[in-house]
Protein backbone atom coordinates (compact mmCIF):
# COMPACT_ATOMS: atom_id res chain seq x y z
CA UNK A 1 0.00 0.00 0.00
CA UNK A 2 2.81 2.35 0.98
CA UNK A 3 4.66 1.47 -2.21
CA UNK A 4 1.55 2.01 -4.32
CA UNK A 5 1.06 5.39 -2.67
CA UNK A 6 4.73 6.25 -3.24
CA UNK A 7 4.54 5.35 -6.92
CA UNK A 8 1.34 7.37 -7.35
CA UNK A 9 3.00 10.35 -5.70
CA UNK A 10 6.08 9.91 -7.85
CA UNK A 11 3.99 9.71 -11.01
CA UNK A 12 2.00 12.76 -9.97
CA UNK A 13 5.10 14.81 -9.21
CA UNK A 14 6.71 13.87 -12.51
CA UNK A 15 3.49 14.66 -14.36
CA UNK A 16 3.21 18.03 -12.64
CA UNK A 17 6.85 18.88 -13.43
CA UNK A 18 6.25 17.79 -16.98
CA UNK A 19 3.05 19.79 -17.32
CA UNK A 20 4.68 22.84 -15.77
CA UNK A 21 7.61 22.63 -18.15
CA UNK A 22 5.40 22.41 -21.18
CA UNK A 23 2.66 24.71 -19.80
CA UNK A 24 0.15 22.18 -21.04
CA UNK A 25 -2.11 21.77 -18.07
CA UNK A 26 -5.82 21.38 -18.67
CA UNK A 27 -8.40 21.12 -15.90
CA UNK A 28 -9.83 17.95 -17.44
CA UNK A 29 -6.51 16.25 -16.81
CA UNK A 30 -7.36 16.19 -13.09
CA UNK A 31 -9.56 13.21 -13.89
CA UNK A 32 -6.83 11.29 -15.70
CA UNK A 33 -5.49 8.09 -14.12
CA UNK A 34 -2.48 8.55 -11.87
CA UNK A 35 -3.84 11.76 -10.34
CA UNK A 36 -4.11 10.57 -6.77
CA UNK A 37 -5.49 12.71 -3.95
CA UNK A 38 -2.71 14.63 -2.27
CA UNK A 39 -2.16 17.77 -0.25
CA UNK A 40 1.12 19.42 0.56
CA UNK A 41 2.05 22.42 2.67
CA UNK A 42 5.68 23.50 2.78
CA UNK A 43 7.78 26.42 3.92
CA UNK A 44 11.41 26.85 3.02
CA UNK A 45 14.26 28.84 1.61
CA UNK A 46 15.82 29.00 -1.83
CA UNK A 47 19.31 30.24 -2.70
CA UNK A 48 21.24 30.93 -5.90
CA UNK A 49 24.74 32.34 -6.21
CA UNK A 50 26.69 32.77 -9.44
CA UNK A 51 30.30 33.93 -9.78
CA UNK A 52 29.28 35.26 -13.20
CA UNK A 53 25.64 35.93 -13.94
CA UNK A 54 23.99 33.63 -16.46
CA UNK A 55 21.42 36.38 -17.04
CA UNK A 56 22.72 39.71 -15.74
CA UNK A 57 19.20 41.13 -15.80
CA UNK A 58 18.13 38.49 -13.26
CA UNK A 59 21.10 39.14 -11.03
CA UNK A 60 24.01 37.06 -9.75
CA UNK A 61 22.10 35.61 -6.89
CA UNK A 62 18.83 35.07 -5.13
CA UNK A 63 17.86 34.42 -1.54
CA UNK A 64 14.19 33.97 -0.79
CA UNK A 65 11.86 32.31 1.62
CA UNK A 66 8.72 30.65 0.36
CA UNK A 67 5.48 29.10 1.44
CA UNK A 68 3.68 26.71 -0.91
CA UNK A 69 0.42 24.87 -0.46
CA UNK A 70 -1.40 22.74 -2.98
CA UNK A 71 -4.06 20.12 -2.91
CA UNK A 72 -5.75 17.75 -5.30
CA UNK A 73 -9.00 16.20 -4.16
CA UNK A 74 -11.38 13.87 -5.91
CA UNK A 75 -14.73 14.96 -4.48
CA UNK A 76 -16.44 11.87 -5.84
CA UNK A 77 -15.77 9.43 -8.61
CA UNK A 78 -16.89 12.11 -11.05
CA UNK A 79 -15.24 15.33 -10.04
CA UNK A 80 -11.91 16.68 -8.86
CA UNK A 81 -10.66 19.93 -7.40
CA UNK A 82 -7.18 21.43 -7.34
CA UNK A 83 -6.05 24.45 -5.37
CA UNK A 84 -2.71 26.13 -4.79
CA UNK A 85 -1.30 29.15 -2.99
CA UNK A 86 2.23 30.51 -2.94
CA UNK A 87 4.01 33.31 -1.16
CA UNK A 88 7.64 34.19 -1.83
CA UNK A 89 9.75 36.98 -0.44
CA UNK A 90 13.43 37.56 -1.00
CA UNK A 91 16.14 39.55 -2.65
CA UNK A 92 17.79 39.28 -6.06
CA UNK A 93 21.48 40.13 -5.79
CA UNK A 94 23.43 42.22 -8.26
CA UNK A 95 20.77 42.88 -10.87
CA UNK A 96 22.09 44.97 -13.78
CA UNK A 97 20.68 46.30 -17.03
CA UNK A 98 17.15 45.70 -15.89
CA UNK A 99 14.68 47.60 -13.74
CA UNK A 100 11.61 45.70 -14.96
CA UNK A 101 9.94 42.71 -13.35
CA UNK A 102 9.25 39.51 -15.30
CA UNK A 103 12.32 39.92 -17.46
CA UNK A 104 11.93 36.46 -18.99
CA UNK A 105 8.43 37.40 -20.13
CA UNK A 106 9.05 40.95 -21.38
CA UNK A 107 12.59 40.98 -22.75
CA UNK A 108 14.02 42.73 -24.68
CA UNK A 109 11.71 45.68 -23.94
CA UNK A 110 12.75 46.56 -20.42
CA UNK A 111 13.87 49.69 -18.64
CA UNK A 112 17.53 49.40 -17.67
CA UNK A 113 20.52 51.13 -16.15
CA UNK A 114 24.18 50.32 -15.73
CA UNK A 115 24.22 50.49 -11.92
CA UNK A 116 21.40 48.23 -10.81
CA UNK A 117 21.81 46.61 -7.43
CA UNK A 118 19.86 44.29 -5.19
CA UNK A 119 16.13 44.06 -5.81
CA UNK A 120 13.53 43.12 -3.20
CA UNK A 121 10.95 40.72 -4.60
CA UNK A 122 7.63 39.52 -3.26
CA UNK A 123 5.17 37.17 -4.99
CA UNK A 124 1.64 36.06 -4.18
CA UNK A 125 0.03 33.42 -6.37
CA UNK A 126 -3.24 31.52 -6.22
CA UNK A 127 -4.67 28.88 -8.49
CA UNK A 128 -7.63 26.60 -8.69
CA UNK A 129 -9.19 24.09 -11.04
CA UNK A 130 -12.34 22.03 -11.10
CA UNK A 131 -13.19 19.15 -13.42
CA UNK A 132 -16.32 17.05 -13.68
CA UNK A 133 -17.14 13.91 -15.59
CA UNK A 134 -20.58 13.65 -17.21
CA UNK A 135 -20.85 10.18 -18.67
CA UNK A 136 -18.22 9.96 -21.38
CA UNK A 137 -17.75 13.73 -21.33
CA UNK A 138 -15.62 15.89 -19.06
CA UNK A 139 -15.66 19.62 -18.43
CA UNK A 140 -13.21 21.72 -16.48
CA UNK A 141 -12.38 25.26 -15.45
CA UNK A 142 -9.13 26.59 -14.06
CA UNK A 143 -7.79 29.97 -13.05
CA UNK A 144 -4.47 31.34 -11.83
CA UNK A 145 -3.55 34.72 -10.45
CA UNK A 146 -0.09 36.04 -9.65
CA UNK A 147 0.87 39.34 -8.08
CA UNK A 148 4.48 40.48 -7.98
CA UNK A 149 6.00 43.45 -6.20
CA UNK A 150 9.64 44.37 -6.75
CA UNK A 151 11.50 47.43 -5.51
CA UNK A 152 14.83 48.89 -4.46
CA UNK A 153 15.44 51.49 -1.76
CA UNK A 154 18.58 53.12 -3.15
CA UNK A 155 19.01 54.94 -6.46
CA UNK A 156 17.96 53.96 -9.04
CA UNK A 157 14.72 52.94 -7.28
CA UNK A 158 12.38 50.85 -9.39
CA UNK A 159 8.98 50.01 -7.99
CA UNK A 160 7.09 47.50 -10.09
CA UNK A 161 3.65 46.06 -9.40
CA UNK A 162 2.47 43.19 -11.56
CA UNK A 163 -0.83 41.36 -11.99
CA UNK A 164 -1.04 38.27 -14.13
CA UNK A 165 -4.32 36.41 -14.54
CA UNK A 166 -5.14 33.33 -16.57
CA UNK A 167 -8.36 31.42 -17.00
CA UNK A 168 -8.91 28.19 -18.95
CA UNK A 169 -11.92 26.15 -19.91
CA UNK A 170 -11.66 22.61 -21.14
CA UNK A 171 -13.97 19.96 -22.47
CA UNK A 172 -13.22 16.36 -23.23
CA UNK A 173 -14.52 12.96 -24.09
CA UNK A 174 -13.56 9.35 -23.64
CA UNK A 175 -12.58 7.84 -26.97
CA UNK A 176 -11.99 4.12 -26.68
CA UNK A 177 -9.12 3.52 -24.28
CA UNK A 178 -8.13 7.20 -24.16
CA UNK A 179 -9.47 10.47 -22.77
CA UNK A 180 -9.09 13.56 -24.92
CA UNK A 181 -9.37 17.14 -23.67
CA UNK A 182 -9.52 20.40 -25.59
CA UNK A 183 -8.60 23.60 -23.78
CA UNK A 184 -9.09 27.29 -24.49
CA UNK A 185 -7.55 29.92 -22.29
CA UNK A 186 -7.23 33.67 -21.88
CA UNK A 187 -4.49 35.66 -20.18
CA UNK A 188 -4.37 39.26 -19.01
CA UNK A 189 -1.19 40.95 -17.80
CA UNK A 190 -0.40 44.33 -16.32
CA UNK A 191 2.75 45.82 -14.84
CA UNK A 192 3.15 49.38 -13.65
CA UNK A 193 6.66 50.67 -13.21
CA UNK A 194 8.29 53.79 -11.84
CA UNK A 195 11.99 54.35 -11.39
CA UNK A 196 12.89 57.22 -9.05
CA UNK A 197 16.15 59.05 -8.36
CA UNK A 198 16.09 60.72 -4.96
CA UNK A 199 19.71 61.17 -3.91
CA UNK A 200 20.49 64.91 -3.80
CA UNK A 201 24.00 64.36 -5.12
CA UNK A 202 22.53 63.22 -8.42
CA UNK A 203 22.58 59.97 -10.30
CA UNK A 204 25.58 58.30 -11.80
CA UNK A 205 23.46 56.54 -14.38
CA UNK A 206 20.37 57.06 -16.47
CA UNK A 207 17.47 54.84 -17.43
CA UNK A 208 17.39 53.37 -20.93
CA UNK A 209 14.40 51.87 -22.73
CA UNK A 210 16.14 48.83 -24.18
CA UNK A 211 15.09 47.56 -27.59
CA UNK A 212 17.09 44.38 -28.01
CA UNK A 213 20.61 43.00 -27.87
CA UNK A 214 22.07 46.21 -26.47
CA UNK A 215 20.14 48.82 -28.47
CA UNK A 216 17.88 51.41 -26.87
CA UNK A 217 15.64 54.38 -27.59
CA UNK A 218 17.90 57.43 -27.55
CA UNK A 219 14.94 59.77 -27.29
CA UNK A 220 13.47 58.32 -24.13
CA UNK A 221 16.48 57.99 -21.85
CA UNK A 222 16.70 60.03 -18.67
CA UNK A 223 16.11 60.05 -14.94
CA UNK A 224 12.63 61.52 -14.64
CA UNK A 225 10.27 62.14 -17.57
CA UNK A 226 10.52 58.73 -19.20
CA UNK A 227 10.87 56.46 -16.18
CA UNK A 228 7.17 55.86 -15.55
CA UNK A 229 5.86 53.10 -17.77
CA UNK A 230 3.33 50.35 -17.81
CA UNK A 231 2.99 47.10 -19.70
CA UNK A 232 -0.37 45.82 -20.77
CA UNK A 233 -0.67 42.34 -22.21
CA UNK A 234 -3.26 39.85 -23.24
CA UNK A 235 -3.22 36.54 -24.96
CA UNK A 236 -4.91 33.24 -25.61
CA UNK A 237 -4.03 29.60 -25.38
CA UNK A 238 -5.49 26.60 -27.13
CA UNK A 239 -4.54 22.99 -27.06
CA UNK A 240 -5.36 19.36 -26.70
CA UNK A 241 -4.18 16.72 -24.30
CA UNK A 242 -4.83 13.02 -24.09
CA UNK A 243 -4.20 10.19 -21.69
CA UNK A 244 -4.67 6.45 -21.63
CA UNK A 245 -7.49 5.50 -19.28
CA UNK A 246 -5.39 2.81 -17.67
CA UNK A 247 -2.40 3.40 -15.42
CA UNK A 248 -0.19 2.33 -18.31
CA UNK A 249 -0.10 3.82 -21.77
CA UNK A 250 0.54 6.99 -23.70
CA UNK A 251 0.05 10.55 -22.53
CA UNK A 252 0.58 13.69 -24.57
CA UNK A 253 -0.43 17.19 -25.44
CA UNK A 254 -0.12 19.96 -28.02
CA UNK A 255 -0.61 23.58 -27.02
CA UNK A 256 -0.29 26.91 -28.79
CA UNK A 257 -0.27 30.28 -27.07
CA UNK A 258 0.14 33.84 -28.17
CA UNK A 259 0.50 36.85 -25.89
CA UNK A 260 1.08 40.46 -26.90
CA UNK A 261 2.56 43.09 -24.57
CA UNK A 262 2.50 46.82 -25.25
CA UNK A 263 4.72 49.20 -23.30
CA UNK A 264 3.39 52.71 -22.66
CA UNK A 265 5.04 55.90 -21.40
CA UNK A 266 2.84 57.27 -18.64
CA UNK A 267 3.93 60.91 -18.79
CA UNK A 268 3.86 61.16 -22.58
CA UNK A 269 0.12 60.78 -23.17
CA UNK A 270 0.43 57.02 -22.51
CA UNK A 271 2.36 56.76 -25.79
CA UNK A 272 2.84 53.11 -26.78
CA UNK A 273 6.51 52.75 -27.70
CA UNK A 274 6.97 49.01 -28.20
CA UNK A 275 4.92 45.93 -28.91
CA UNK A 276 6.08 42.41 -28.19
CA UNK A 277 4.34 39.29 -29.48
CA UNK A 278 5.25 35.94 -27.98
CA UNK A 279 4.02 32.81 -29.75
CA UNK A 280 4.72 29.41 -28.29
CA UNK A 281 4.03 25.92 -29.57
CA UNK A 282 4.59 23.02 -27.21
CA UNK A 283 4.14 19.32 -27.68
CA UNK A 284 4.78 16.41 -25.39
CA UNK A 285 4.46 12.68 -25.67
CA UNK A 286 5.43 10.03 -23.19
CA UNK A 287 4.73 6.46 -22.23
CA UNK A 288 4.09 5.13 -18.76
CA UNK A 289 4.26 1.54 -17.65
CA UNK A 290 3.89 -0.23 -14.32
CA UNK A 291 5.21 -3.77 -14.27
CA UNK A 292 4.63 -5.18 -10.84
CA UNK A 293 6.13 -2.55 -8.60
CA UNK A 294 8.45 -1.26 -11.32
CA UNK A 295 7.69 2.07 -12.88
CA UNK A 296 8.98 2.90 -16.32
CA UNK A 297 8.36 6.18 -18.02
CA UNK A 298 9.88 7.57 -21.22
CA UNK A 299 9.06 10.42 -23.48
CA UNK A 300 9.95 13.82 -24.72
CA UNK A 301 8.72 17.32 -25.16
CA UNK A 302 9.50 20.22 -27.42
CA UNK A 303 8.77 23.95 -27.19
CA UNK A 304 9.20 26.34 -30.11
CA UNK A 305 8.81 30.03 -29.49
CA UNK A 306 8.81 33.09 -31.68
CA UNK A 307 9.29 36.45 -30.01
CA UNK A 308 8.63 39.40 -32.35
CA UNK A 309 9.18 42.96 -31.26
CA UNK A 310 8.20 46.23 -32.89
CA UNK A 311 9.44 49.73 -32.08
CA UNK A 312 6.99 52.53 -32.65
CA UNK A 313 7.99 55.74 -34.41
CA UNK A 314 6.69 58.53 -32.19
CA UNK A 315 5.87 61.89 -33.81
CA UNK A 316 7.95 65.03 -33.42
CA UNK A 317 5.67 66.73 -30.85
CA UNK A 318 4.84 69.63 -33.18
CA UNK A 319 1.15 69.00 -32.45
CA UNK A 320 1.77 68.70 -28.72
CA UNK A 321 1.03 64.99 -28.56
CA UNK A 322 3.08 61.82 -28.80
CA UNK A 323 1.37 60.19 -31.78
CA UNK A 324 2.39 56.85 -33.23
CA UNK A 325 3.39 57.30 -36.86
CA UNK A 326 4.26 53.70 -37.64
CA UNK A 327 5.54 50.49 -36.14
CA UNK A 328 8.84 48.92 -37.19
CA UNK A 329 9.44 45.16 -36.78
CA UNK A 330 12.97 45.39 -35.34
CA UNK A 331 13.49 42.39 -33.09
CA UNK A 332 12.97 38.69 -33.45
CA UNK A 333 14.01 35.68 -31.45
CA UNK A 334 13.32 32.08 -32.39
CA UNK A 335 14.05 29.31 -30.00
CA UNK A 336 13.69 25.58 -29.75
CA UNK A 337 13.89 23.63 -26.49
CA UNK A 338 13.58 19.88 -26.67
CA UNK A 339 14.26 17.05 -24.29
CA UNK A 340 13.85 13.34 -24.06
CA UNK A 341 13.82 11.59 -20.76
CA UNK A 342 13.40 8.27 -19.08
CA UNK A 343 12.37 7.43 -15.56
CA UNK A 344 12.77 4.01 -14.04
CA UNK A 345 12.03 2.89 -10.48
CA UNK A 346 13.00 -0.58 -9.39
CA UNK A 347 12.15 -1.97 -5.95
CA UNK A 348 14.93 -3.98 -4.37
CA UNK A 349 12.63 -5.39 -1.72
CA UNK A 350 9.43 -4.35 -0.01
CA UNK A 351 11.18 -1.47 1.80
CA UNK A 352 13.71 -0.02 -0.60
CA UNK A 353 14.27 0.75 -4.23
CA UNK A 354 16.43 2.47 -6.81
CA UNK A 355 15.47 5.07 -9.37
CA UNK A 356 17.22 6.34 -12.48
CA UNK A 357 16.21 9.37 -14.51
CA UNK A 358 18.37 10.27 -17.54
CA UNK A 359 17.47 13.35 -19.61
CA UNK A 360 18.90 14.79 -22.82
CA UNK A 361 18.36 18.43 -23.79
CA UNK A 362 18.74 20.38 -27.02
CA UNK A 363 18.38 24.13 -26.86
CA UNK A 364 18.78 26.39 -29.88
CA UNK A 365 18.03 30.06 -30.25
CA UNK A 366 18.69 32.91 -32.62
CA UNK A 367 17.95 36.54 -31.81
CA UNK A 368 18.30 39.45 -34.21
CA UNK A 369 17.92 43.20 -34.08
CA UNK A 370 17.57 44.71 -37.53
CA UNK A 371 19.41 48.02 -37.14
CA UNK A 372 22.04 48.57 -35.92
CA UNK A 373 22.44 44.93 -36.94
CA UNK A 374 22.91 42.66 -33.92
CA UNK A 375 22.70 38.92 -33.68
CA UNK A 376 23.12 36.21 -31.06
CA UNK A 377 22.69 32.53 -31.73
CA UNK A 378 23.58 29.41 -29.86
CA UNK A 379 23.10 25.69 -29.81
CA UNK A 380 23.43 24.03 -26.42
CA UNK A 381 23.41 20.29 -25.80
CA UNK A 382 23.04 18.97 -22.29
CA UNK A 383 22.55 15.70 -20.46
CA UNK A 384 21.71 14.94 -16.86
CA UNK A 385 21.17 11.79 -14.89
CA UNK A 386 19.76 11.35 -11.42
CA UNK A 387 20.28 8.17 -9.48
CA UNK A 388 17.98 7.80 -6.50
CA UNK A 389 17.52 5.52 -3.54
CA UNK A 390 14.50 5.22 -1.25
CA UNK A 391 13.99 3.27 1.92
CA UNK A 392 11.15 2.90 4.39
CA UNK A 393 12.16 2.11 7.95
CA UNK A 394 10.06 0.09 10.38
CA UNK A 395 9.89 3.07 12.70
CA UNK A 396 7.75 4.86 10.05
CA UNK A 397 10.63 6.99 8.85
CA UNK A 398 11.27 7.20 5.14
CA UNK A 399 14.33 8.33 3.20
CA UNK A 400 14.49 9.44 -0.44
CA UNK A 401 17.90 10.54 -1.67
CA UNK A 402 19.49 11.16 -5.00
CA UNK A 403 22.65 12.21 -6.75
CA UNK A 404 22.56 14.23 -9.94
CA UNK A 405 25.28 14.74 -12.52
CA UNK A 406 25.12 16.66 -15.77
CA UNK A 407 27.14 18.18 -18.57
CA UNK A 408 26.34 20.99 -20.95
CA UNK A 409 28.22 22.30 -23.97
CA UNK A 410 27.66 24.59 -26.90
CA UNK A 411 29.05 23.17 -30.16
CA UNK A 412 27.96 26.21 -32.20
CA UNK A 413 27.37 29.81 -31.21
CA UNK A 414 27.91 33.31 -32.53
CA UNK A 415 27.52 36.80 -31.13
CA UNK A 416 27.68 39.88 -33.31
CA UNK A 417 27.37 43.31 -31.71
CA UNK A 418 28.38 46.64 -33.27
CA UNK A 419 30.96 48.16 -30.93
CA UNK A 420 30.42 51.67 -32.29
CA UNK A 421 26.73 51.59 -31.36
CA UNK A 422 26.85 49.82 -27.99
CA UNK A 423 27.69 51.27 -24.59
CA UNK A 424 31.10 49.86 -23.61
CA UNK A 425 29.98 48.63 -20.20
CA UNK A 426 26.91 46.95 -21.65
CA UNK A 427 29.01 45.42 -24.41
CA UNK A 428 31.34 43.93 -21.82
CA UNK A 429 28.46 42.57 -19.73
CA UNK A 430 26.74 41.07 -22.77
CA UNK A 431 29.91 39.33 -23.90
CA UNK A 432 30.52 37.97 -20.42
CA UNK A 433 26.96 36.69 -20.16
CA UNK A 434 27.09 35.11 -23.59
CA UNK A 435 30.34 33.43 -22.57
CA UNK A 436 28.62 31.93 -19.52
CA UNK A 437 25.63 30.70 -21.51
CA UNK A 438 27.82 28.94 -24.06
CA UNK A 439 30.58 27.76 -21.75
CA UNK A 440 31.08 24.05 -21.16
CA UNK A 441 29.66 23.15 -17.78
CA UNK A 442 29.49 20.20 -15.43
CA UNK A 443 26.81 19.94 -12.74
CA UNK A 444 26.85 17.88 -9.59
CA UNK A 445 24.15 17.79 -6.98
CA UNK A 446 22.43 15.91 -4.23
CA UNK A 447 18.92 15.86 -2.87
CA UNK A 448 17.41 14.27 0.18
CA UNK A 449 13.94 14.00 1.64
CA UNK A 450 13.33 12.56 5.08
CA UNK A 451 9.77 12.00 6.17
CA UNK A 452 7.97 10.48 9.10
CA UNK A 453 4.43 9.33 9.54
CA UNK A 454 2.38 11.70 11.68
CA UNK A 455 -0.61 9.44 11.96
CA UNK A 456 -2.99 8.18 9.31
CA UNK A 457 -2.00 9.32 5.83
CA UNK A 458 -0.20 12.38 7.13
CA UNK A 459 3.57 12.69 6.87
CA UNK A 460 5.97 15.37 8.00
CA UNK A 461 9.01 15.85 5.83
CA UNK A 462 12.24 17.76 5.51
CA UNK A 463 13.81 18.09 2.10
CA UNK A 464 16.88 19.74 0.71
CA UNK A 465 18.69 20.03 -2.58
CA UNK A 466 22.10 21.35 -3.53
CA UNK A 467 23.48 21.74 -7.03
CA UNK A 468 26.84 23.15 -8.03
CA UNK A 469 27.82 24.03 -11.59
CA UNK A 470 31.47 24.08 -12.62
CA UNK A 471 32.32 26.05 -15.74
CA UNK A 472 35.29 25.46 -18.00
CA UNK A 473 36.21 29.13 -17.50
CA UNK A 474 37.00 28.43 -13.85
CA UNK A 475 33.97 29.99 -12.20
CA UNK A 476 31.01 28.30 -10.53
CA UNK A 477 27.35 28.63 -9.61
CA UNK A 478 25.50 27.24 -6.63
CA UNK A 479 21.83 26.45 -6.11
CA UNK A 480 20.30 25.28 -2.86
CA UNK A 481 16.83 24.87 -1.40
CA UNK A 482 15.40 23.39 1.75
CA UNK A 483 11.89 23.06 3.09
CA UNK A 484 9.89 21.56 5.87
CA UNK A 485 6.42 20.37 5.02
CA UNK A 486 3.38 18.32 5.69
CA UNK A 487 1.71 16.06 3.15
CA UNK A 488 -1.44 14.04 3.44
CA UNK B 1 -4.03 12.13 -42.12
CA UNK B 2 -0.26 11.86 -41.49
CA UNK B 3 0.36 13.71 -44.72
CA UNK B 4 -1.84 16.64 -43.78
CA UNK B 5 -0.24 16.84 -40.33
CA UNK B 6 3.19 16.83 -41.94
CA UNK B 7 2.09 19.55 -44.39
CA UNK B 8 0.85 21.70 -41.53
CA UNK B 9 4.07 21.30 -39.54
CA UNK B 10 6.13 22.07 -42.67
CA UNK B 11 4.06 25.21 -43.28
CA UNK B 12 4.62 26.43 -39.71
CA UNK B 13 8.39 25.78 -39.97
CA UNK B 14 8.51 27.56 -43.32
CA UNK B 15 6.59 30.51 -41.91
CA UNK B 16 8.96 30.77 -38.95
CA UNK B 17 11.97 30.61 -41.28
CA UNK B 18 10.79 33.10 -43.85
CA UNK B 19 9.00 35.57 -41.63
CA UNK B 20 12.16 37.65 -41.28
CA UNK B 21 12.92 37.95 -44.99
CA UNK B 22 10.86 41.04 -45.78
CA UNK B 23 11.90 43.02 -42.69
CA UNK B 24 14.60 45.01 -44.46
CA UNK B 25 12.02 46.39 -46.87
CA UNK B 26 9.66 47.33 -44.06
CA UNK B 27 12.07 49.26 -41.86
CA UNK B 28 14.42 51.09 -44.23
CA UNK B 29 13.89 54.07 -46.49
CA UNK B 30 15.96 54.78 -49.58
CA UNK B 31 16.34 58.47 -48.94
CA UNK B 32 17.34 61.23 -51.34
CA UNK B 33 18.36 64.54 -49.79
CA UNK B 34 17.92 67.24 -52.40
CA UNK B 35 19.32 70.73 -51.87
CA UNK B 36 17.17 73.68 -52.82
CA UNK B 37 19.97 76.12 -53.57
CA UNK B 38 19.94 79.90 -53.37
CA UNK B 39 19.18 81.74 -56.66
CA UNK B 40 22.12 81.90 -59.00
CA UNK B 41 24.25 79.33 -57.14
CA UNK B 42 24.87 75.82 -58.42
CA UNK B 43 27.03 73.66 -56.23
CA UNK B 44 28.83 70.82 -57.95
CA UNK B 45 29.56 69.20 -54.61
CA UNK B 46 28.71 69.89 -51.00
CA UNK B 47 30.92 68.25 -48.44
CA UNK B 48 29.81 68.08 -44.81
CA UNK B 49 32.23 67.50 -41.97
CA UNK B 50 30.50 64.73 -40.00
CA UNK B 51 32.79 65.21 -37.01
CA UNK B 52 31.36 68.64 -36.15
CA UNK B 53 28.72 68.47 -33.40
CA UNK B 54 26.33 70.86 -35.13
CA UNK B 55 26.14 68.76 -38.27
CA UNK B 56 23.35 66.33 -37.49
CA UNK B 57 21.49 63.65 -39.36
CA UNK B 58 19.90 61.84 -36.45
CA UNK B 59 17.01 59.48 -35.94
CA UNK B 60 15.25 61.28 -33.12
CA UNK B 61 13.63 58.18 -31.61
CA UNK B 62 16.60 55.83 -31.64
CA UNK B 63 19.28 58.48 -31.27
CA UNK B 64 21.16 56.88 -34.15
CA UNK B 65 23.48 59.29 -36.04
CA UNK B 66 24.22 58.95 -39.73
CA UNK B 67 27.07 60.43 -41.73
CA UNK B 68 26.09 62.84 -44.48
CA UNK B 69 27.28 61.53 -47.83
CA UNK B 70 28.83 63.83 -50.40
CA UNK B 71 26.21 65.89 -52.24
CA UNK B 72 26.80 65.78 -55.98
CA UNK B 73 24.87 68.16 -58.21
CA UNK B 74 22.64 69.03 -55.28
CA UNK B 75 21.61 65.54 -54.20
CA UNK B 76 22.78 62.73 -51.96
CA UNK B 77 21.42 59.24 -51.46
CA UNK B 78 21.53 57.00 -48.44
CA UNK B 79 19.52 54.29 -46.72
CA UNK B 80 18.14 55.09 -43.29
CA UNK B 81 15.84 53.52 -40.76
CA UNK B 82 12.33 54.92 -41.07
CA UNK B 83 11.64 57.47 -38.41
CA UNK B 84 11.60 61.10 -37.38
CA UNK B 85 14.84 62.91 -38.20
CA UNK B 86 16.77 65.94 -37.05
CA UNK B 87 18.74 67.43 -39.95
CA UNK B 88 21.07 70.42 -39.75
CA UNK B 89 24.48 71.21 -41.21
CA UNK B 90 27.03 73.67 -42.46
CA UNK B 91 28.59 72.29 -45.64
CA UNK B 92 31.42 73.35 -47.88
CA UNK B 93 29.96 73.89 -51.35
CA UNK B 94 32.18 73.91 -54.41
CA UNK B 95 30.41 75.91 -57.10
CA UNK B 96 30.60 75.37 -60.85
CA UNK B 97 32.98 78.31 -61.26
CA UNK B 98 35.39 76.75 -58.80
CA UNK B 99 34.62 79.09 -55.91
CA UNK B 100 33.82 77.80 -52.45
CA UNK B 101 30.90 78.87 -50.21
CA UNK B 102 29.36 77.61 -47.01
CA UNK B 103 25.82 76.22 -47.32
CA UNK B 104 23.74 76.10 -44.15
CA UNK B 105 20.58 74.12 -43.48
CA UNK B 106 18.74 74.38 -40.15
CA UNK B 107 15.14 73.60 -41.09
CA UNK B 108 14.87 70.37 -39.06
CA UNK B 109 17.20 71.23 -36.19
CA UNK B 110 14.84 70.87 -33.21
CA UNK B 111 12.53 68.10 -31.94
CA UNK B 112 9.34 69.96 -32.85
CA UNK B 113 10.67 70.55 -36.38
CA UNK B 114 11.95 67.01 -37.01
CA UNK B 115 10.97 65.59 -40.40
CA UNK B 116 9.14 62.29 -40.79
CA UNK B 117 10.79 59.81 -43.14
CA UNK B 118 8.37 56.92 -43.34
CA UNK B 119 8.16 55.80 -46.99
CA UNK B 120 10.14 53.03 -48.68
CA UNK B 121 11.54 55.63 -51.08
CA UNK B 122 11.43 59.30 -50.16
CA UNK B 123 12.95 62.62 -51.21
CA UNK B 124 13.46 65.38 -48.66
CA UNK B 125 14.16 68.87 -49.91
CA UNK B 126 16.56 70.99 -47.88
CA UNK B 127 16.41 74.72 -48.50
CA UNK B 128 19.94 75.91 -47.85
CA UNK B 129 21.31 79.38 -47.31
CA UNK B 130 24.67 80.53 -48.60
CA UNK B 131 26.81 82.23 -45.98
Coordinates of C-alpha atoms in Angstrom, one line a residue, chain B residues 29-90:
Chain B
X29 CA 13.9 54.1 -46.5
X30 CA 16.0 54.8 -49.6
X31 CA 16.3 58.5 -48.9
X32 CA 17.3 61.2 -51.3
X33 CA 18.4 64.5 -49.8
X34 CA 17.9 67.2 -52.4
X35 CA 19.3 70.7 -51.9
X36 CA 17.2 73.7 -52.8
X37 CA 20.0 76.1 -53.6
X38 CA 19.9 79.9 -53.4
X39 CA 19.2 81.7 -56.7
X40 CA 22.1 81.9 -59.0
X41 CA 24.3 79.3 -57.1
X42 CA 24.9 75.8 -58.4
X43 CA 27.0 73.7 -56.2
X44 CA 28.8 70.8 -58.0
X45 CA 29.6 69.2 -54.6
X46 CA 28.7 69.9 -51.0
X47 CA 30.9 68.2 -48.4
X48 CA 29.8 68.1 -44.8
X49 CA 32.2 67.5 -42.0
X50 CA 30.5 64.7 -40.0
X51 CA 32.8 65.2 -37.0
X52 CA 31.4 68.6 -36.2
X53 CA 28.7 68.5 -33.4
X54 CA 26.3 70.9 -35.1
X55 CA 26.1 68.8 -38.3
X56 CA 23.4 66.3 -37.5
X57 CA 21.5 63.7 -39.4
X58 CA 19.9 61.8 -36.4
X59 CA 17.0 59.5 -35.9
X60 CA 15.3 61.3 -33.1
X61 CA 13.6 58.2 -31.6
X62 CA 16.6 55.8 -31.6
X63 CA 19.3 58.5 -31.3
X64 CA 21.2 56.9 -34.2
X65 CA 23.5 59.3 -36.0
X66 CA 24.2 58.9 -39.7
X67 CA 27.1 60.4 -41.7
X68 CA 26.1 62.8 -44.5
X69 CA 27.3 61.5 -47.8
X70 CA 28.8 63.8 -50.4
X71 CA 26.2 65.9 -52.2
X72 CA 26.8 65.8 -56.0
X73 CA 24.9 68.2 -58.2
X74 CA 22.6 69.0 -55.3
X75 CA 21.6 65.5 -54.2
X76 CA 22.8 62.7 -52.0
X77 CA 21.4 59.2 -51.5
X78 CA 21.5 57.0 -48.4
X79 CA 19.5 54.3 -46.7
X80 CA 18.1 55.1 -43.3
X81 CA 15.8 53.5 -40.8
X82 CA 12.3 54.9 -41.1
X83 CA 11.6 57.5 -38.4
X84 CA 11.6 61.1 -37.4
X85 CA 14.8 62.9 -38.2
X86 CA 16.8 65.9 -37.1
X87 CA 18.7 67.4 -39.9
X88 CA 21.1 70.4 -39.8
X89 CA 24.5 71.2 -41.2
X90 CA 27.0 73.7 -42.5

